[in-house]
Amino acid sequence: MTSLDKPTEENSADDARAVTEAALFEAFGGVRGMVETVLPGLLFVTIYTINKDLHLSAIAALAVSLVLVVVRLVMKDTVKHAFSGVFGVAFGVVFAMMTGNAKDFYLPGMLYTLGLGLAYVITALCGVPLIGLILGPVFKENLSWRTRNPGRKKAYTKASYAWGAILLAKCAILFPLYWWADTTQLGWVLVALKIPPFLLAVWLTWVFLAKAPAPIDVFAEMEAEEKAAEEREREAAARSVE
């Protein structure tokens, strides 16, 4: 290795890490996505802690979720994270209103977390890690990592196990509280557990992928194949004219 090779490799590694960071930021919504995830539940538990009014708390949480969607629409930004928040809050409101139990506002989200945690583990065991299915299109590699990039598949598998373990550990804390704690205790613990486990899972994903081989850009390959096919057609046409 020459003295010129090492900086080039270091720059390539830095570029790969930067691409990974950007892709994770896009896939999981970044700071704004985290705010949109936390704010409705925070508003619900704050209002309920103050006045114990289930209806007011639920309506306020749903209203702020809708405002967040409207803001994204006005700014012509992607709305998938905000919409997912609206649906989650709406299900929580319906559950709580039907049962009259304020704790049921959190139950759909808890069940979703449990199902998602199990999905991460099961898909990793089956050799099709869920995090790879989520991030593959973001990295423009689609499913090429499954058969053509074993190092990357290994990284996705590790990341999926990490996500599954973190989410299931979160459930192990929340579900006992659902049965034994009151609404405000459960609500504040839930708010406290929104961001730190998520950041830990994202950081571990970044660590695994930063050490993995670069993604195979299948879109670039398709474009190259199309250009090559067009070139062959032009050459064949030119020969036929001669």
PDB file of C-alpha atoms in Angstrom:
ATOM      1  CA  MET A   1       0.000   0.000   0.000  1.00  0.00           C
ATOM      2  CA  THR A   2       1.418   3.367  -0.953  1.00  0.00           C
ATOM      3  CA  SER A   3       1.117   6.548   1.061  1.00  0.00           C
ATOM      4  CA  LEU A   4      -1.513   7.736  -1.397  1.00  0.00           C
ATOM      5  CA  ASP A   5      -3.682   4.634  -1.055  1.00  0.00           C
ATOM      6  CA  LYS A   6      -4.412   4.968   2.645  1.00  0.00           C
ATOM      7  CA  PRO A   7      -6.078   8.406   2.537  1.00  0.00           C
ATOM      8  CA  THR A   8      -8.161   7.231  -0.410  1.00  0.00           C
ATOM      9  CA  GLU A   9      -9.402   4.227   1.533  1.00  0.00           C
ATOM     10  CA  GLU A  10     -10.067   6.391   4.585  1.00  0.00           C
ATOM     11  CA  ASN A  11     -12.020   8.851   2.469  1.00  0.00           C
ATOM     12  CA  SER A  12     -14.036   5.987   0.979  1.00  0.00           C
ATOM     13  CA  ALA A  13     -14.815   4.688   4.454  1.00  0.00           C
ATOM     14  CA  ASP A  14     -15.865   8.172   5.568  1.00  0.00           C
ATOM     15  CA  ASP A  15     -18.087   8.482   2.506  1.00  0.00           C
ATOM     16  CA  ALA A  16     -19.676   5.104   3.229  1.00  0.00           C
ATOM     17  CA  ARG A  17     -20.385   6.114   6.824  1.00  0.00           C
ATOM     18  CA  ALA A  18     -21.873   9.414   5.672  1.00  0.00           C
ATOM     19  CA  VAL A  19     -24.150   7.614   3.197  1.00  0.00           C
ATOM     20  CA  THR A  20     -25.220   5.199   5.931  1.00  0.00           C
ATOM     21  CA  GLU A  21     -26.002   8.046   8.324  1.00  0.00           C
ATOM     22  CA  ALA A  22     -28.033   9.885   5.676  1.00  0.00           C
ATOM     23  CA  ALA A  23     -29.984   6.749   4.760  1.00  0.00           C
ATOM     24  CA  LEU A  24     -30.813   5.954   8.387  1.00  0.00           C
ATOM     25  CA  PHE A  25     -31.841   9.575   8.940  1.00  0.00           C
ATOM     26  CA  GLU A  26     -34.188   9.368   5.945  1.00  0.00           C
ATOM     27  CA  ALA A  27     -35.597   5.946   6.788  1.00  0.00           C
ATOM     28  CA  PHE A  28     -36.439   6.701  10.414  1.00  0.00           C
ATOM     29  CA  GLY A  29     -37.508  10.311  10.094  1.00  0.00           C
ATOM     30  CA  GLY A  30     -34.659  12.058  11.904  1.00  0.00           C
ATOM     31  CA  VAL A  31     -35.251  14.604  14.659  1.00  0.00           C
ATOM     32  CA  ARG A  32     -38.559  15.738  13.241  1.00  0.00           C
ATOM     33  CA  GLY A  33     -39.852  12.192  13.065  1.00  0.00           C
ATOM     34  CA  MET A  34     -38.923  11.664  16.707  1.00  0.00           C
ATOM     35  CA  VAL A  35     -40.771  14.823  17.718  1.00  0.00           C
ATOM     36  CA  GLU A  36     -43.852  13.667  15.812  1.00  0.00           C
ATOM     37  CA  THR A  37     -43.641  10.311  17.582  1.00  0.00           C
ATOM     38  CA  VAL A  38     -43.328  11.731  21.082  1.00  0.00           C
ATOM     39  CA  LEU A  39     -45.527  14.842  21.033  1.00  0.00           C
ATOM     40  CA  PRO A  40     -49.046  13.284  20.914  1.00  0.00           C
ATOM     41  CA  GLY A  41     -48.362  10.883  23.769  1.00  0.00           C
ATOM     42  CA  LEU A  42     -46.642  13.605  25.773  1.00  0.00           C
ATOM     43  CA  LEU A  43     -49.617  15.913  25.341  1.00  0.00           C
ATOM     44  CA  PHE A  44     -52.049  13.132  26.316  1.00  0.00           C
ATOM     45  CA  VAL A  45     -50.274  12.219  29.547  1.00  0.00           C
ATOM     46  CA  THR A  46     -49.645  15.870  30.475  1.00  0.00           C
ATOM     47  CA  ILE A  47     -53.319  16.837  30.170  1.00  0.00           C
ATOM     48  CA  TYR A  48     -54.490  13.638  31.854  1.00  0.00           C
ATOM     49  CA  THR A  49     -52.047  14.157  34.727  1.00  0.00           C
ATOM     50  CA  ILE A  50     -53.456  17.643  35.296  1.00  0.00           C
ATOM     51  CA  ASN A  51     -57.222  17.070  35.056  1.00  0.00           C
ATOM     52  CA  LYS A  52     -57.857  13.301  34.574  1.00  0.00           C
ATOM     53  CA  ASP A  53     -60.087  14.121  31.592  1.00  0.00           C
ATOM     54  CA  LEU A  54     -59.858  11.222  29.123  1.00  0.00           C
ATOM     55  CA  HIS A  55     -61.848  12.904  26.364  1.00  0.00           C
ATOM     56  CA  LEU A  56     -59.894  16.168  26.435  1.00  0.00           C
ATOM     57  CA  SER A  57     -56.579  14.329  26.556  1.00  0.00           C
ATOM     58  CA  ALA A  58     -57.505  12.063  23.657  1.00  0.00           C
ATOM     59  CA  ILE A  59     -58.866  14.881  21.486  1.00  0.00           C
ATOM     60  CA  ALA A  60     -55.771  17.013  22.121  1.00  0.00           C
ATOM     61  CA  ALA A  61     -53.423  14.151  21.178  1.00  0.00           C
ATOM     62  CA  LEU A  62     -55.348  13.442  17.983  1.00  0.00           C
ATOM     63  CA  ALA A  63     -55.542  17.141  17.108  1.00  0.00           C
ATOM     64  CA  VAL A  64     -51.788  17.688  17.419  1.00  0.00           C
ATOM     65  CA  SER A  65     -51.176  14.603  15.251  1.00  0.00           C
ATOM     66  CA  LEU A  66     -53.383  16.056  12.530  1.00  0.00           C
ATOM     67  CA  VAL A  67     -51.639  19.439  12.816  1.00  0.00           C
ATOM     68  CA  LEU A  68     -48.284  17.734  12.273  1.00  0.00           C
ATOM     69  CA  VAL A  69     -49.610  16.125   9.076  1.00  0.00           C
ATOM     70  CA  VAL A  70     -50.993  19.455   7.832  1.00  0.00           C
ATOM     71  CA  VAL A  71     -47.657  21.153   8.496  1.00  0.00           C
ATOM     72  CA  ARG A  72     -45.846  18.518   6.433  1.00  0.00           C
ATOM     73  CA  LEU A  73     -48.393  18.859   3.625  1.00  0.00           C
ATOM     74  CA  VAL A  74     -48.018  22.639   3.583  1.00  0.00           C
ATOM     75  CA  MET A  75     -44.238  22.288   3.471  1.00  0.00           C
ATOM     76  CA  LYS A  76     -44.579  19.619   0.751  1.00  0.00           C
ATOM     77  CA  ASP A  77     -42.565  17.216   2.858  1.00  0.00           C
ATOM     78  CA  THR A  78     -42.956  13.444   3.151  1.00  0.00           C
ATOM     79  CA  VAL A  79     -45.896  12.602   5.393  1.00  0.00           C
ATOM     80  CA  LYS A  80     -45.342   8.885   6.050  1.00  0.00           C
ATOM     81  CA  HIS A  81     -44.010   9.384   9.582  1.00  0.00           C
ATOM     82  CA  ALA A  82     -46.703  11.905  10.515  1.00  0.00           C
ATOM     83  CA  PHE A  83     -49.453   9.733   9.025  1.00  0.00           C
ATOM     84  CA  SER A  84     -48.244   6.702  10.956  1.00  0.00           C
ATOM     85  CA  GLY A  85     -48.461   8.837  14.081  1.00  0.00           C
ATOM     86  CA  VAL A  86     -52.040   9.845  13.281  1.00  0.00           C
ATOM     87  CA  PHE A  87     -53.125   6.240  12.785  1.00  0.00           C
ATOM     88  CA  GLY A  88     -51.425   5.173  16.004  1.00  0.00           C
ATOM     89  CA  VAL A  89     -53.063   7.947  17.997  1.00  0.00           C
ATOM     90  CA  ALA A  90     -56.447   7.321  16.355  1.00  0.00           C
ATOM     91  CA  PHE A  91     -56.382   3.644  17.316  1.00  0.00           C
ATOM     92  CA  GLY A  92     -55.412   4.616  20.852  1.00  0.00           C
ATOM     93  CA  VAL A  93     -58.272   7.105  21.068  1.00  0.00           C
ATOM     94  CA  VAL A  94     -60.774   4.527  19.803  1.00  0.00           C
ATOM     95  CA  PHE A  95     -59.581   1.901  22.283  1.00  0.00           C
ATOM     96  CA  ALA A  96     -59.668   4.315  25.221  1.00  0.00           C
ATOM     97  CA  MET A  97     -63.092   5.707  24.309  1.00  0.00           C
ATOM     98  CA  MET A  98     -64.581   2.230  23.855  1.00  0.00           C
ATOM     99  CA  THR A  99     -63.349   0.896  27.196  1.00  0.00           C
ATOM    100  CA  GLY A 100     -63.396   4.118  29.188  1.00  0.00           C
ATOM    101  CA  ASN A 101     -59.934   3.187  30.474  1.00  0.00           C
ATOM    102  CA  ALA A 102     -57.331   5.862  29.785  1.00  0.00           C
ATOM    103  CA  LYS A 103     -54.525   3.290  29.858  1.00  0.00           C
ATOM    104  CA  ASP A 104     -55.991   1.725  26.720  1.00  0.00           C
ATOM    105  CA  PHE A 105     -54.863   4.792  24.792  1.00  0.00           C
ATOM    106  CA  TYR A 106     -51.392   3.234  24.931  1.00  0.00           C
ATOM    107  CA  LEU A 107     -52.399  -0.379  24.277  1.00  0.00           C
ATOM    108  CA  PRO A 108     -52.403  -0.354  20.424  1.00  0.00           C
ATOM    109  CA  GLY A 109     -48.923   1.156  20.357  1.00  0.00           C
ATOM    110  CA  MET A 110     -47.678  -1.388  22.878  1.00  0.00           C
ATOM    111  CA  LEU A 111     -49.116  -4.268  20.867  1.00  0.00           C
ATOM    112  CA  TYR A 112     -47.546  -2.819  17.720  1.00  0.00           C
ATOM    113  CA  THR A 113     -44.177  -2.616  19.474  1.00  0.00           C
ATOM    114  CA  LEU A 114     -44.512  -6.241  20.582  1.00  0.00           C
ATOM    115  CA  GLY A 115     -45.448  -7.402  17.088  1.00  0.00           C
ATOM    116  CA  LEU A 116     -42.638  -5.390  15.513  1.00  0.00           C
ATOM    117  CA  GLY A 117     -40.089  -6.773  17.958  1.00  0.00           C
ATOM    118  CA  LEU A 118     -41.172 -10.330  17.167  1.00  0.00           C
ATOM    119  CA  ALA A 119     -41.102  -9.561  13.429  1.00  0.00           C
ATOM    120  CA  TYR A 120     -37.489  -8.377  13.635  1.00  0.00           C
ATOM    121  CA  VAL A 121     -36.410 -11.562  15.419  1.00  0.00           C
ATOM    122  CA  ILE A 122     -38.441 -13.986  13.293  1.00  0.00           C
ATOM    123  CA  THR A 123     -37.393 -12.475   9.967  1.00  0.00           C
ATOM    124  CA  ALA A 124     -33.742 -12.552  11.075  1.00  0.00           C
ATOM    125  CA  LEU A 125     -34.112 -16.238  11.993  1.00  0.00           C
ATOM    126  CA  CYS A 126     -35.669 -16.911   8.581  1.00  0.00           C
ATOM    127  CA  GLY A 127     -32.769 -15.255   6.734  1.00  0.00           C
ATOM    128  CA  VAL A 128     -34.784 -12.270   5.528  1.00  0.00           C
ATOM    129  CA  PRO A 129     -34.053  -9.637   8.197  1.00  0.00           C
ATOM    130  CA  LEU A 130     -36.719  -6.965   8.362  1.00  0.00           C
ATOM    131  CA  ILE A 131     -34.242  -4.098   8.648  1.00  0.00           C
ATOM    132  CA  GLY A 132     -32.815  -5.150   5.274  1.00  0.00           C
ATOM    133  CA  LEU A 133     -36.270  -5.023   3.715  1.00  0.00           C
ATOM    134  CA  ILE A 134     -36.732  -1.521   5.142  1.00  0.00           C
ATOM    135  CA  LEU A 135     -33.329  -0.094   4.254  1.00  0.00           C
ATOM    136  CA  GLY A 136     -32.656  -1.959   0.988  1.00  0.00           C
ATOM    137  CA  PRO A 137     -34.696   0.476  -1.154  1.00  0.00           C
ATOM    138  CA  VAL A 138     -33.201   3.449   0.718  1.00  0.00           C
ATOM    139  CA  PHE A 139     -29.685   2.288  -0.213  1.00  0.00           C
ATOM    140  CA  LYS A 140     -30.878   1.527  -3.775  1.00  0.00           C
ATOM    141  CA  GLU A 141     -29.861  -2.101  -3.326  1.00  0.00           C
ATOM    142  CA  ASN A 142     -33.363  -3.589  -2.938  1.00  0.00           C
ATOM    143  CA  LEU A 143     -32.881  -7.298  -2.129  1.00  0.00           C
ATOM    144  CA  SER A 144     -29.467  -7.715  -3.760  1.00  0.00           C
ATOM    145  CA  TRP A 145     -27.946  -8.145  -0.287  1.00  0.00           C
ATOM    146  CA  ARG A 146     -29.713 -11.499   0.118  1.00  0.00           C
ATOM    147  CA  THR A 147     -27.749 -13.378  -2.565  1.00  0.00           C
ATOM    148  CA  ARG A 148     -24.997 -11.071  -3.813  1.00  0.00           C
ATOM    149  CA  ASN A 149     -23.697  -9.347  -0.683  1.00  0.00           C
ATOM    150  CA  PRO A 150     -23.375 -11.834   2.224  1.00  0.00           C
ATOM    151  CA  GLY A 151     -21.445  -9.398   4.408  1.00  0.00           C
ATOM    152  CA  ARG A 152     -24.249  -6.903   4.165  1.00  0.00           C
ATOM    153  CA  LYS A 153     -26.864  -9.578   4.846  1.00  0.00           C
ATOM    154  CA  LYS A 154     -24.960 -10.479   8.021  1.00  0.00           C
ATOM    155  CA  ALA A 155     -25.017  -6.828   9.107  1.00  0.00           C
ATOM    156  CA  TYR A 156     -28.759  -6.569   8.461  1.00  0.00           C
ATOM    157  CA  THR A 157     -29.312  -9.769  10.452  1.00  0.00           C
ATOM    158  CA  LYS A 158     -27.359  -8.418  13.432  1.00  0.00           C
ATOM    159  CA  ALA A 159     -29.254  -5.129  13.237  1.00  0.00           C
ATOM    160  CA  SER A 160     -32.612  -6.919  13.119  1.00  0.00           C
ATOM    161  CA  TYR A 161     -31.725  -8.954  16.192  1.00  0.00           C
ATOM    162  CA  ALA A 162     -30.713  -5.727  17.932  1.00  0.00           C
ATOM    163  CA  TRP A 163     -33.997  -4.011  17.066  1.00  0.00           C
ATOM    164  CA  GLY A 164     -35.966  -7.066  18.154  1.00  0.00           C
ATOM    165  CA  ALA A 165     -34.136  -7.370  21.476  1.00  0.00           C
ATOM    166  CA  ILE A 166     -34.528  -3.672  22.260  1.00  0.00           C
ATOM    167  CA  LEU A 167     -38.234  -3.582  21.415  1.00  0.00           C
ATOM    168  CA  LEU A 168     -38.987  -6.775  23.336  1.00  0.00           C
ATOM    169  CA  ALA A 169     -37.071  -5.452  26.349  1.00  0.00           C
ATOM    170  CA  LYS A 170     -39.195  -2.306  26.129  1.00  0.00           C
ATOM    171  CA  CYS A 171     -42.340  -4.462  26.120  1.00  0.00           C
ATOM    172  CA  ALA A 172     -41.068  -6.377  29.152  1.00  0.00           C
ATOM    173  CA  ILE A 173     -41.118  -3.058  31.030  1.00  0.00           C
ATOM    174  CA  LEU A 174     -44.380  -1.642  29.662  1.00  0.00           C
ATOM    175  CA  PHE A 175     -46.807  -4.560  29.828  1.00  0.00           C
ATOM    176  CA  PRO A 176     -46.405  -5.153  33.593  1.00  0.00           C
ATOM    177  CA  LEU A 177     -46.922  -1.424  34.088  1.00  0.00           C
ATOM    178  CA  TYR A 178     -50.098  -1.627  31.982  1.00  0.00           C
ATOM    179  CA  TRP A 179     -51.541  -4.066  34.514  1.00  0.00           C
ATOM    180  CA  TRP A 180     -50.125  -2.690  37.753  1.00  0.00           C
ATOM    181  CA  ALA A 181     -49.465   1.045  37.332  1.00  0.00           C
ATOM    182  CA  ASP A 182     -51.926   3.881  36.884  1.00  0.00           C
ATOM    183  CA  THR A 183     -52.394   5.819  33.660  1.00  0.00           C
ATOM    184  CA  THR A 184     -50.039   8.673  34.488  1.00  0.00           C
ATOM    185  CA  GLN A 185     -47.229   6.353  35.625  1.00  0.00           C
ATOM    186  CA  LEU A 186     -47.550   4.234  32.481  1.00  0.00           C
ATOM    187  CA  GLY A 187     -47.776   7.346  30.297  1.00  0.00           C
ATOM    188  CA  TRP A 188     -44.646   9.019  31.652  1.00  0.00           C
ATOM    189  CA  VAL A 189     -42.627   5.808  31.450  1.00  0.00           C
ATOM    190  CA  LEU A 190     -43.810   5.339  27.871  1.00  0.00           C
ATOM    191  CA  VAL A 191     -42.764   8.875  26.959  1.00  0.00           C
ATOM    192  CA  ALA A 192     -39.380   8.325  28.617  1.00  0.00           C
ATOM    193  CA  LEU A 193     -38.885   5.112  26.627  1.00  0.00           C
ATOM    194  CA  LYS A 194     -39.768   6.586  23.251  1.00  0.00           C
ATOM    195  CA  ILE A 195     -36.438   8.057  22.185  1.00  0.00           C
ATOM    196  CA  PRO A 196     -33.522   6.352  24.038  1.00  0.00           C
ATOM    197  CA  PRO A 197     -34.262   2.762  22.860  1.00  0.00           C
ATOM    198  CA  PHE A 198     -34.882   4.049  19.343  1.00  0.00           C
ATOM    199  CA  LEU A 199     -31.581   5.924  19.275  1.00  0.00           C
ATOM    200  CA  LEU A 200     -29.758   2.864  20.623  1.00  0.00           C
ATOM    201  CA  ALA A 201     -31.244   0.674  17.873  1.00  0.00           C
ATOM    202  CA  VAL A 202     -30.390   3.211  15.162  1.00  0.00           C
ATOM    203  CA  TRP A 203     -26.846   3.579  16.508  1.00  0.00           C
ATOM    204  CA  LEU A 204     -26.295  -0.197  16.532  1.00  0.00           C
ATOM    205  CA  THR A 205     -27.649  -0.391  12.995  1.00  0.00           C
ATOM    206  CA  TRP A 206     -25.194   2.295  11.943  1.00  0.00           C
ATOM    207  CA  VAL A 207     -22.318   0.428  13.637  1.00  0.00           C
ATOM    208  CA  PHE A 208     -23.145  -2.843  11.865  1.00  0.00           C
ATOM    209  CA  LEU A 209     -23.675  -1.253   8.446  1.00  0.00           C
ATOM    210  CA  ALA A 210     -20.639   1.017   8.669  1.00  0.00           C
ATOM    211  CA  LYS A 211     -18.471  -2.101   8.920  1.00  0.00           C
ATOM    212  CA  ALA A 212     -20.350  -3.966   6.178  1.00  0.00           C
ATOM    213  CA  PRO A 213     -19.518  -4.015   2.440  1.00  0.00           C
ATOM    214  CA  ALA A 214     -20.932  -1.179   0.368  1.00  0.00           C
ATOM    215  CA  PRO A 215     -24.451  -1.697  -1.046  1.00  0.00           C
ATOM    216  CA  ILE A 216     -24.865  -2.828  -4.639  1.00  0.00           C
ATOM    217  CA  ASP A 217     -26.712  -0.089  -6.504  1.00  0.00           C
ATOM    218  CA  VAL A 218     -29.138  -2.177  -8.548  1.00  0.00           C
ATOM    219  CA  PHE A 219     -30.715   0.920 -10.068  1.00  0.00           C
ATOM    220  CA  ALA A 220     -27.356   2.011 -11.479  1.00  0.00           C
ATOM    221  CA  GLU A 221     -26.842  -1.509 -12.804  1.00  0.00           C
ATOM    222  CA  MET A 222     -30.217  -1.442 -14.534  1.00  0.00           C
ATOM    223  CA  GLU A 223     -29.440   1.915 -16.123  1.00  0.00           C
ATOM    224  CA  ALA A 224     -26.065   0.625 -17.308  1.00  0.00           C
ATOM    225  CA  GLU A 225     -27.695  -2.464 -18.801  1.00  0.00           C
ATOM    226  CA  GLU A 226     -30.279  -0.327 -20.600  1.00  0.00           C
ATOM    227  CA  LYS A 227     -27.560   1.910 -22.036  1.00  0.00           C
ATOM    228  CA  ALA A 228     -25.543  -1.129 -23.126  1.00  0.00           C
ATOM    229  CA  ALA A 229     -28.619  -2.616 -24.802  1.00  0.00           C
ATOM    230  CA  GLU A 230     -29.318   0.663 -26.597  1.00  0.00           C
ATOM    231  CA  GLU A 231     -25.679   0.786 -27.752  1.00  0.00           C
ATOM    232  CA  ARG A 232     -25.885  -2.768 -29.084  1.00  0.00           C
ATOM    233  CA  GLU A 233     -29.074  -1.907 -30.935  1.00  0.00           C
ATOM    234  CA  ARG A 234     -27.427   1.144 -32.518  1.00  0.00           C
ATOM    235  CA  GLU A 235     -24.407  -0.925 -33.549  1.00  0.00           C
ATOM    236  CA  ALA A 236     -26.645  -3.623 -35.027  1.00  0.00           C
ATOM    237  CA  ALA A 237     -28.642  -0.996 -36.909  1.00  0.00           C
ATOM    238  CA  ALA A 238     -25.422   0.575 -38.246  1.00  0.00           C
ATOM    239  CA  ARG A 239     -24.157  -2.815 -39.457  1.00  0.00           C
ATOM    240  CA  SER A 240     -27.452  -3.571 -41.168  1.00  0.00           C
ATOM    241  CA  VAL A 241     -27.256  -0.286 -43.072  1.00  0.00           C
ATOM    242  CA  GLU A 242     -23.739  -1.085 -44.252  1.00  0.00           C
TER     243      GLU A 242
END
